[in-house]
mmCIF file of C-alpha atoms in Angstrom:
data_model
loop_
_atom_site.group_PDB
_atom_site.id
_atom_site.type_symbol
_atom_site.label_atom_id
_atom_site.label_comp_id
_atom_site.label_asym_id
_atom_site.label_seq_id
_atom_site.Cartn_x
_atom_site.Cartn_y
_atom_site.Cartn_z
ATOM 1 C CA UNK A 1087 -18.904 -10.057 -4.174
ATOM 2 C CA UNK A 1088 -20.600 -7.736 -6.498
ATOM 3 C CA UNK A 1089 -23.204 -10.601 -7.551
ATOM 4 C CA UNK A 1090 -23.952 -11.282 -4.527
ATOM 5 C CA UNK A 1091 -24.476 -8.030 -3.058
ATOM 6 C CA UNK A 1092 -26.924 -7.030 -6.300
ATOM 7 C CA UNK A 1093 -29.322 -10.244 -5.751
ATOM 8 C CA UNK A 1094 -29.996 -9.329 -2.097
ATOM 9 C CA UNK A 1095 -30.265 -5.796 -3.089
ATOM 10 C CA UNK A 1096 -32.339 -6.745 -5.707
ATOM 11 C CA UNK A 1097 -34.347 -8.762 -3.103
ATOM 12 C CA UNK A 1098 -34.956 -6.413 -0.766
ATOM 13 C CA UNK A 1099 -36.522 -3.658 -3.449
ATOM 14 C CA UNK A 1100 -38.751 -5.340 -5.346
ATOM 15 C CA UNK A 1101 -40.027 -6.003 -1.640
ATOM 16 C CA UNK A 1102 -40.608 -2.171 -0.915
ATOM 17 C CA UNK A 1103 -41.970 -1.011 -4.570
ATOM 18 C CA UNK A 1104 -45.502 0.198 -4.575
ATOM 19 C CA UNK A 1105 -46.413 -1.237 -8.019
ATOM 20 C CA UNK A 1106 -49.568 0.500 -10.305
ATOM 21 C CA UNK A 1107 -50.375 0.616 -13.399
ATOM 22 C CA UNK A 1108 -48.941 0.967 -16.329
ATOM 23 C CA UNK A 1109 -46.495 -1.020 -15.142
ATOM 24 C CA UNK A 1110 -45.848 -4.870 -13.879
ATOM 25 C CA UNK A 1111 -42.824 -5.915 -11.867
ATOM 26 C CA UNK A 1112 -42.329 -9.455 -10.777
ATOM 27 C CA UNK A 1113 -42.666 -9.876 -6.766
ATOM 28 C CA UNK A 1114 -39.584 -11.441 -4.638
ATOM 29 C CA UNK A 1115 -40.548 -14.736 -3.255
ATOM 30 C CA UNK A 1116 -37.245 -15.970 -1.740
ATOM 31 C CA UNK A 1117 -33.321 -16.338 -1.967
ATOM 32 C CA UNK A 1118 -31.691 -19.552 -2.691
ATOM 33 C CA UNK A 1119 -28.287 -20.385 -1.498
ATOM 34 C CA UNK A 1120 -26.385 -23.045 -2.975
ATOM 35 C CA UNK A 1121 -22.822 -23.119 -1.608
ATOM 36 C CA UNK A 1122 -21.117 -19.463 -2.743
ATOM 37 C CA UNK A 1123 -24.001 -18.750 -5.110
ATOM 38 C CA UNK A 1124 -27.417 -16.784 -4.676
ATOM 39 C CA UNK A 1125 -30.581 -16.852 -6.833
ATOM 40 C CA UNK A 1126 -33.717 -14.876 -6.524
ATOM 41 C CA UNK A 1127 -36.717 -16.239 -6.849
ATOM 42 C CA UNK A 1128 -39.652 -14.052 -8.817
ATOM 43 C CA UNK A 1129 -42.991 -14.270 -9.407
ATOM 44 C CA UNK A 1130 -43.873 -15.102 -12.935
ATOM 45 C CA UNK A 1131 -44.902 -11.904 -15.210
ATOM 46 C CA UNK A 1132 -48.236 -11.613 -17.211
ATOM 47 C CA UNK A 1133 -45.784 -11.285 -20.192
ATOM 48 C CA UNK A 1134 -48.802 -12.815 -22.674
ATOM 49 C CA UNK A 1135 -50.200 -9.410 -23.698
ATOM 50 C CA UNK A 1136 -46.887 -8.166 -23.658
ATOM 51 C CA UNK A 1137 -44.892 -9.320 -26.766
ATOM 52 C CA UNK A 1138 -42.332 -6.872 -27.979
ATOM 53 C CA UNK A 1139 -39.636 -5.128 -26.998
ATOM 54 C CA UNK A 1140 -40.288 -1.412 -27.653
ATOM 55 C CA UNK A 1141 -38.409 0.419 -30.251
ATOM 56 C CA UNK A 1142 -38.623 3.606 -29.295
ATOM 57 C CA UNK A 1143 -37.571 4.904 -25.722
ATOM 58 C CA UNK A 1144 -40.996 4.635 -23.129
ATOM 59 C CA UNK A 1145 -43.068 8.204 -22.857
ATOM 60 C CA UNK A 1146 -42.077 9.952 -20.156
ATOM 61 C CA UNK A 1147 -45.433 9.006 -17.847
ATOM 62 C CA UNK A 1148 -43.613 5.618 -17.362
ATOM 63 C CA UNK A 1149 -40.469 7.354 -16.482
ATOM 64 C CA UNK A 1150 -42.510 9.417 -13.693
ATOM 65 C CA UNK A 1151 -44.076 5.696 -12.520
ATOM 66 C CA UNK A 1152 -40.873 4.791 -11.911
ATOM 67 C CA UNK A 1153 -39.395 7.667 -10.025
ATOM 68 C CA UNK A 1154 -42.274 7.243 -7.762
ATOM 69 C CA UNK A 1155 -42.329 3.693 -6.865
ATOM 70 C CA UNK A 1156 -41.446 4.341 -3.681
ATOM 71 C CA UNK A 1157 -42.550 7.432 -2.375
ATOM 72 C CA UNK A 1158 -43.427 10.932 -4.650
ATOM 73 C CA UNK A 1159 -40.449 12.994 -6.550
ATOM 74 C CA UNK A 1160 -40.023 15.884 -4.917
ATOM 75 C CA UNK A 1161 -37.108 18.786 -6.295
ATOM 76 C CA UNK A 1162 -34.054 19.768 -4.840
ATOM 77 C CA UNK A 1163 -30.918 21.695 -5.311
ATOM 78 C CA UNK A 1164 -28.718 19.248 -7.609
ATOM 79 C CA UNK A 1165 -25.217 20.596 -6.334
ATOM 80 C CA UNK A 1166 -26.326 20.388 -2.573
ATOM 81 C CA UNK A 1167 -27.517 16.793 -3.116
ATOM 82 C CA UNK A 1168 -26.485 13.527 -1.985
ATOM 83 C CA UNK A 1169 -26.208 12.341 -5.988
ATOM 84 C CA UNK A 1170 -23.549 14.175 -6.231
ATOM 85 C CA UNK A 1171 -21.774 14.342 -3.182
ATOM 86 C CA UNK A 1172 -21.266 10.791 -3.717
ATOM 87 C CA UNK A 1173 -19.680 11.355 -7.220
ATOM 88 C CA UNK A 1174 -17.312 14.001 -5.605
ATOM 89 C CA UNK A 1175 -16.030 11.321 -3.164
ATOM 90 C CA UNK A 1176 -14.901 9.202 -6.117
ATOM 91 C CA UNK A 1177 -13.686 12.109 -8.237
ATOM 92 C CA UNK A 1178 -11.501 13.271 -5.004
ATOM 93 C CA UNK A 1179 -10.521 9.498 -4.266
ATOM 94 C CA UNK A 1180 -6.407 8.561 -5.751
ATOM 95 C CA UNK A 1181 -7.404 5.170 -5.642
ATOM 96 C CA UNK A 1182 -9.871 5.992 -8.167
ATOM 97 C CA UNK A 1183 -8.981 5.257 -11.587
ATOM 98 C CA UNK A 1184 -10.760 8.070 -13.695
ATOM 99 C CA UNK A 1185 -11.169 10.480 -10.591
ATOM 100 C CA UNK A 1186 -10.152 13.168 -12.446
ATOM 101 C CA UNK A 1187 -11.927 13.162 -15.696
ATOM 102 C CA UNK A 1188 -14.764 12.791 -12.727
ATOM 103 C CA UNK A 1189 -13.966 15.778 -11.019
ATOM 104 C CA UNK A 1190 -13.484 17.501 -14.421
ATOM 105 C CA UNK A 1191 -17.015 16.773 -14.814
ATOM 106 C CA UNK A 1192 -18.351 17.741 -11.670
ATOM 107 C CA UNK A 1193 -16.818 21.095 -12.096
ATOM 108 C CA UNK A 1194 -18.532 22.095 -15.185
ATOM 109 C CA UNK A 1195 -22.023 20.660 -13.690
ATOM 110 C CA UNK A 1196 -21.283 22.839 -10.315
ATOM 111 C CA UNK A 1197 -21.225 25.847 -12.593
ATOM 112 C CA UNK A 1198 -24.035 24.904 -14.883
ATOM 113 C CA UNK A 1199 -26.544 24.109 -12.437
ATOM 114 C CA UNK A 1200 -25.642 26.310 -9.998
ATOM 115 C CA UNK A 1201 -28.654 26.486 -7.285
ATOM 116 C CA UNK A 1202 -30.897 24.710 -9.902
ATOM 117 C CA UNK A 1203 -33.111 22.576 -8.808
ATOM 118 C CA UNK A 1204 -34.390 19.191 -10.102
ATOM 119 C CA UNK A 1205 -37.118 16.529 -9.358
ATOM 120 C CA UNK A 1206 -35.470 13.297 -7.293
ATOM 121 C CA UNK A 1207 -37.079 9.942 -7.232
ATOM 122 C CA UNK A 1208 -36.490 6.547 -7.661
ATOM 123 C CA UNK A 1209 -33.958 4.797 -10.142
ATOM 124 C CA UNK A 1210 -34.326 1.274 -12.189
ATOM 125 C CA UNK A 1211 -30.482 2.111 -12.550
ATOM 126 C CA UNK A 1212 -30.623 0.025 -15.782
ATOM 127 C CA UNK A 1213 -33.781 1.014 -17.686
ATOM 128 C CA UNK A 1214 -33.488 -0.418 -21.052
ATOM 129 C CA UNK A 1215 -34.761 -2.341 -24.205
ATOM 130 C CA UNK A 1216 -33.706 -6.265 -22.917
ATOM 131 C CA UNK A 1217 -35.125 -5.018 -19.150
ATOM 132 C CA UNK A 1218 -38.600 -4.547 -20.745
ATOM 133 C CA UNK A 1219 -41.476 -5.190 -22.566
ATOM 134 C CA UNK A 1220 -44.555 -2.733 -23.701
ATOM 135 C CA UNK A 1221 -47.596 -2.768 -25.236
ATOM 136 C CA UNK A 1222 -50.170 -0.100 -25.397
ATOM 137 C CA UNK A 1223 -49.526 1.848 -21.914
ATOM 138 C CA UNK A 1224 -48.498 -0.815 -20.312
ATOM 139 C CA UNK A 1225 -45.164 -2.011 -19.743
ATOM 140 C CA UNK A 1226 -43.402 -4.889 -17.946
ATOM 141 C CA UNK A 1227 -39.989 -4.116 -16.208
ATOM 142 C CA UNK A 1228 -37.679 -6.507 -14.092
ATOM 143 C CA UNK A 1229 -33.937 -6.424 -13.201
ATOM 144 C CA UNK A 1230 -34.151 -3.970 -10.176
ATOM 145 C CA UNK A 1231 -31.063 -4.714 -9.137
ATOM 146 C CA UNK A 1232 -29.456 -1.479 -8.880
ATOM 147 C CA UNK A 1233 -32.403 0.658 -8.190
ATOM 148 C CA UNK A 1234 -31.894 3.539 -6.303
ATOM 149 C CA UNK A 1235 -33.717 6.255 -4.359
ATOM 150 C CA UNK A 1236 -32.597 10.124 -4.649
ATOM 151 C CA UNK A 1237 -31.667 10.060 -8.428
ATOM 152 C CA UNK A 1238 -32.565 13.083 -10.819
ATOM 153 C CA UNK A 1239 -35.512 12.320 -12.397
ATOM 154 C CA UNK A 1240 -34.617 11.591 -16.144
ATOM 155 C CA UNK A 1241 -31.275 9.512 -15.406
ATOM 156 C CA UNK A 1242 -33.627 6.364 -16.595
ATOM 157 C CA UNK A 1243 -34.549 8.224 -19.707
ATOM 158 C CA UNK A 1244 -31.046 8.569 -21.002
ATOM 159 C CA UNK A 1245 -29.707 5.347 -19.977
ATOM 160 C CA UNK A 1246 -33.125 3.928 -21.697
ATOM 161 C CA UNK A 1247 -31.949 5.928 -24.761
ATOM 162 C CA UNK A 1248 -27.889 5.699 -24.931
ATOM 163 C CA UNK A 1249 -27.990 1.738 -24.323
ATOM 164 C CA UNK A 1250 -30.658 1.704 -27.342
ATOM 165 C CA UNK A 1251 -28.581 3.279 -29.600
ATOM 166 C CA UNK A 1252 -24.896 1.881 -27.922
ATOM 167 C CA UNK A 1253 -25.724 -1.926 -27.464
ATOM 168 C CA UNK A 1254 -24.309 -3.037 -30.516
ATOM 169 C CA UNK A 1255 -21.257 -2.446 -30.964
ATOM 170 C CA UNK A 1256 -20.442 -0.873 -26.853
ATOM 171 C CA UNK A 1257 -17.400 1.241 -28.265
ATOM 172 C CA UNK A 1258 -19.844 3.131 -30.121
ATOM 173 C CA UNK A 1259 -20.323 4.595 -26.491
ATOM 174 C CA UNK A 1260 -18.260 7.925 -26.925
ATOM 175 C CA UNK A 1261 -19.981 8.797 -30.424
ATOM 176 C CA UNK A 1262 -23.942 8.340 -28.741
ATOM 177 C CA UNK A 1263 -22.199 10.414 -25.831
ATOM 178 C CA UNK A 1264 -21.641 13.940 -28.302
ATOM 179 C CA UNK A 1265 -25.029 13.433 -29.542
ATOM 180 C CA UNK A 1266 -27.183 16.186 -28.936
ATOM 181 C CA UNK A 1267 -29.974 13.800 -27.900
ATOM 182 C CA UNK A 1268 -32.547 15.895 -29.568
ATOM 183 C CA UNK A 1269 -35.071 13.915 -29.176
ATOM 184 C CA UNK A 1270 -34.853 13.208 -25.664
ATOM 185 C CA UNK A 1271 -35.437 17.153 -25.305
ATOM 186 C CA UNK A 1272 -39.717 16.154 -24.900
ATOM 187 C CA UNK A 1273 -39.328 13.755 -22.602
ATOM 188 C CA UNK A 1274 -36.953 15.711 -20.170
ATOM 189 C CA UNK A 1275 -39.320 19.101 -20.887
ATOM 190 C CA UNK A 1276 -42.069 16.528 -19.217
ATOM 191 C CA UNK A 1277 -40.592 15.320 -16.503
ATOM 192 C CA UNK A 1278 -39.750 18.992 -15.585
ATOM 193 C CA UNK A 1279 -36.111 19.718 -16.305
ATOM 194 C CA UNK A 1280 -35.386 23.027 -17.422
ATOM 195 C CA UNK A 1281 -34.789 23.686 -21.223
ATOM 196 C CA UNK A 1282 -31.425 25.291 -20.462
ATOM 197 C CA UNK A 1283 -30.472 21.980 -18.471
ATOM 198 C CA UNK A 1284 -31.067 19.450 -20.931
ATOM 199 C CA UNK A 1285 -27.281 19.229 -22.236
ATOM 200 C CA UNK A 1286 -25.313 19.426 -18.645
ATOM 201 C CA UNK A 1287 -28.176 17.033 -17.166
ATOM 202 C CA UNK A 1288 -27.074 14.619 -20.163
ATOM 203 C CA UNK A 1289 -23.171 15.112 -19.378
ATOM 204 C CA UNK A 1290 -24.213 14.025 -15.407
ATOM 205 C CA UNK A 1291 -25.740 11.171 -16.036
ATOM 206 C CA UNK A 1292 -22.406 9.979 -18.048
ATOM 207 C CA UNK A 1293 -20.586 11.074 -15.219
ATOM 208 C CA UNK A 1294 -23.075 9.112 -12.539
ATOM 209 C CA UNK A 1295 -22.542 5.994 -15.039
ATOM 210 C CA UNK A 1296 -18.712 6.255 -14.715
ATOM 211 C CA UNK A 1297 -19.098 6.389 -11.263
ATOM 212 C CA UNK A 1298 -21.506 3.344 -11.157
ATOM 213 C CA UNK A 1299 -18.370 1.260 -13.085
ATOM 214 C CA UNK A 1300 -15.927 3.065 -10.752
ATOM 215 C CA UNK A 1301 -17.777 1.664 -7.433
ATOM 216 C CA UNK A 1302 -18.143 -1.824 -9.101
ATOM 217 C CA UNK A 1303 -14.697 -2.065 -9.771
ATOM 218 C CA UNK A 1304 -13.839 -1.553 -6.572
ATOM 219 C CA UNK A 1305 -14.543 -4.960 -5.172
ATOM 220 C CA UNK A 1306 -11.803 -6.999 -7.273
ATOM 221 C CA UNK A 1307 -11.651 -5.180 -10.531
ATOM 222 C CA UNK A 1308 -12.612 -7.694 -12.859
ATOM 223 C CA UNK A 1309 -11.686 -7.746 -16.624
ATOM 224 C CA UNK A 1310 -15.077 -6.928 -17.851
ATOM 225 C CA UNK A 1311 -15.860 -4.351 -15.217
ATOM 226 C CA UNK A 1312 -12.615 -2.560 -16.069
ATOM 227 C CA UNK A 1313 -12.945 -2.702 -19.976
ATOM 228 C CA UNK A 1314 -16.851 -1.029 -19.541
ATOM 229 C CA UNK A 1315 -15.186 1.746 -17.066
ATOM 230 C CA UNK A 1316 -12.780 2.584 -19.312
ATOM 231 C CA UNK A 1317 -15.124 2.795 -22.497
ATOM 232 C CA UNK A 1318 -17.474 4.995 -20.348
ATOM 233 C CA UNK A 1319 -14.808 7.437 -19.465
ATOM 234 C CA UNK A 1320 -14.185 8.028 -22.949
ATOM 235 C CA UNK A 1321 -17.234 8.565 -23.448
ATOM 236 C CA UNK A 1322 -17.754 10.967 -20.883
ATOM 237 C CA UNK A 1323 -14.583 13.128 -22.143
ATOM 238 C CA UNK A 1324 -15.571 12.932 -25.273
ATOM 239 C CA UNK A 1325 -18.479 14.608 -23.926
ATOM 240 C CA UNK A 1326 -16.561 16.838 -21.874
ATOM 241 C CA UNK A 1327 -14.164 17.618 -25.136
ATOM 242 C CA UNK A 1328 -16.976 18.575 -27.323
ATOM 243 C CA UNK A 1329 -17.888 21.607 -25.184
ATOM 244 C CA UNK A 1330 -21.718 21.469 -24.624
ATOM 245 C CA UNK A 1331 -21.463 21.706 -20.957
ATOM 246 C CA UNK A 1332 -20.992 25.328 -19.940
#
């Protein structure tokens, strides 16, 4: 199941990052199977000199850390890239529940980036307040479970930012999503995205969340899992509705 299939994924990163400073990630020591259930077992974190939760979203040199845990960012033509061929598959998909406010997305970010290119690098795929702790420059981060490699660089950022401001209460979701996010403009400026990119980049990583809830739902469909896909598709057409995306 989904559970299962995140704690060996989890596993099997925090085994390949290439961990420097300013950051500290907790090291995978083992799995432990007890009937149907799987826990991973971590490495305590130095968490003493570490103790708050940041209130403002990380400066984009952490962001960059991340997105080259693995191996360095390096840019690419966003429409010709695997990121999104693997939305189109779910926006084309019947089966798929909100394939077509998907596609309707994908449409708009075909025409606004064009043959723009962007940086690609590595994912936390849930970057955010509860997943970390800072102080100074340096930051603790755990819950890799759905990292990723070959995401636009930024993605973090804005997930960082819209589950800051979204937490409490979640169906706040579609109002943080026709934000203008101004001041996320700095922090996507330094990590290299174009200044005419910033509001279409914003609109694709709603639309790569969707599909994140779309691909988890998938695998039975659960209550929970369906409720969150729904709220982030209204979200993302609210998005969509409010006309920022060319």
């Amino acid at each position: 199941d989904l559970t299962r299939r995140l704690v060996h994924h989890e596993f099997e990163v925090l085994r390949s990052l290439h961990v420097r400073d300013p950051m500290s990630v907790p090291s995978a020591l083992g799995l432990v199977h007890a009937g149907e259930n799987v826990g991973l077992v971590l490495s305590p974190l130095e968490l003493w000199h570490l103790h708050r939760r940041p209130r403002h979203a990380p400066p984009a040199a952490i962001v960059r850390s991340i997105a080259e845990i693995v191996r360095p960012s390096a840019r690419a033509v966003l429409a010709k890239s695997r990121f999104v061929s693997d939305i189109a598959v779910l926006a084309d998909d019947p089966n798929v529940a909100h394939g077509p406010t998907l596609r309707r997305a994908l449409d708009h970010l075909l025409g606004a980036f064009a043959d723009e290119s962007v940086a690609f690098g590595t994912s936390h795929g849930d970057f955010s307040p509860w997943n970390t702790l800072r102080t100074g420059h340096r930051i603790a981060i755990w819950d890799w479970e759905r990292c990723r490699d070959d995401v636009p660089v930024g993605i973090d950022h804005l997930h960082y930012v819209t589950q800051q401001q979204a937490r409490r209460p979640i169906e706040s979701l579609p109002s943080v999503a026709t934000s203008d996010f101004a001041t996320s403009r700095p922090a996507l400026l330094a990590l290299g995205l174009e200044a005419h990119l910033i509001d279409p980049f914003v609109t694709l990583y709603y639309a790569d969340l969707l599909a994140r809830y779309e691909r988890d739902s998938q695998g039975g469909d659960a209550p929970g899992l369906r409720a969150m896909r729904d709220t982030v598709e209204r979200a993302l057409r609210a998005r969509l509705d409010r006309g920022q995306t060319p």
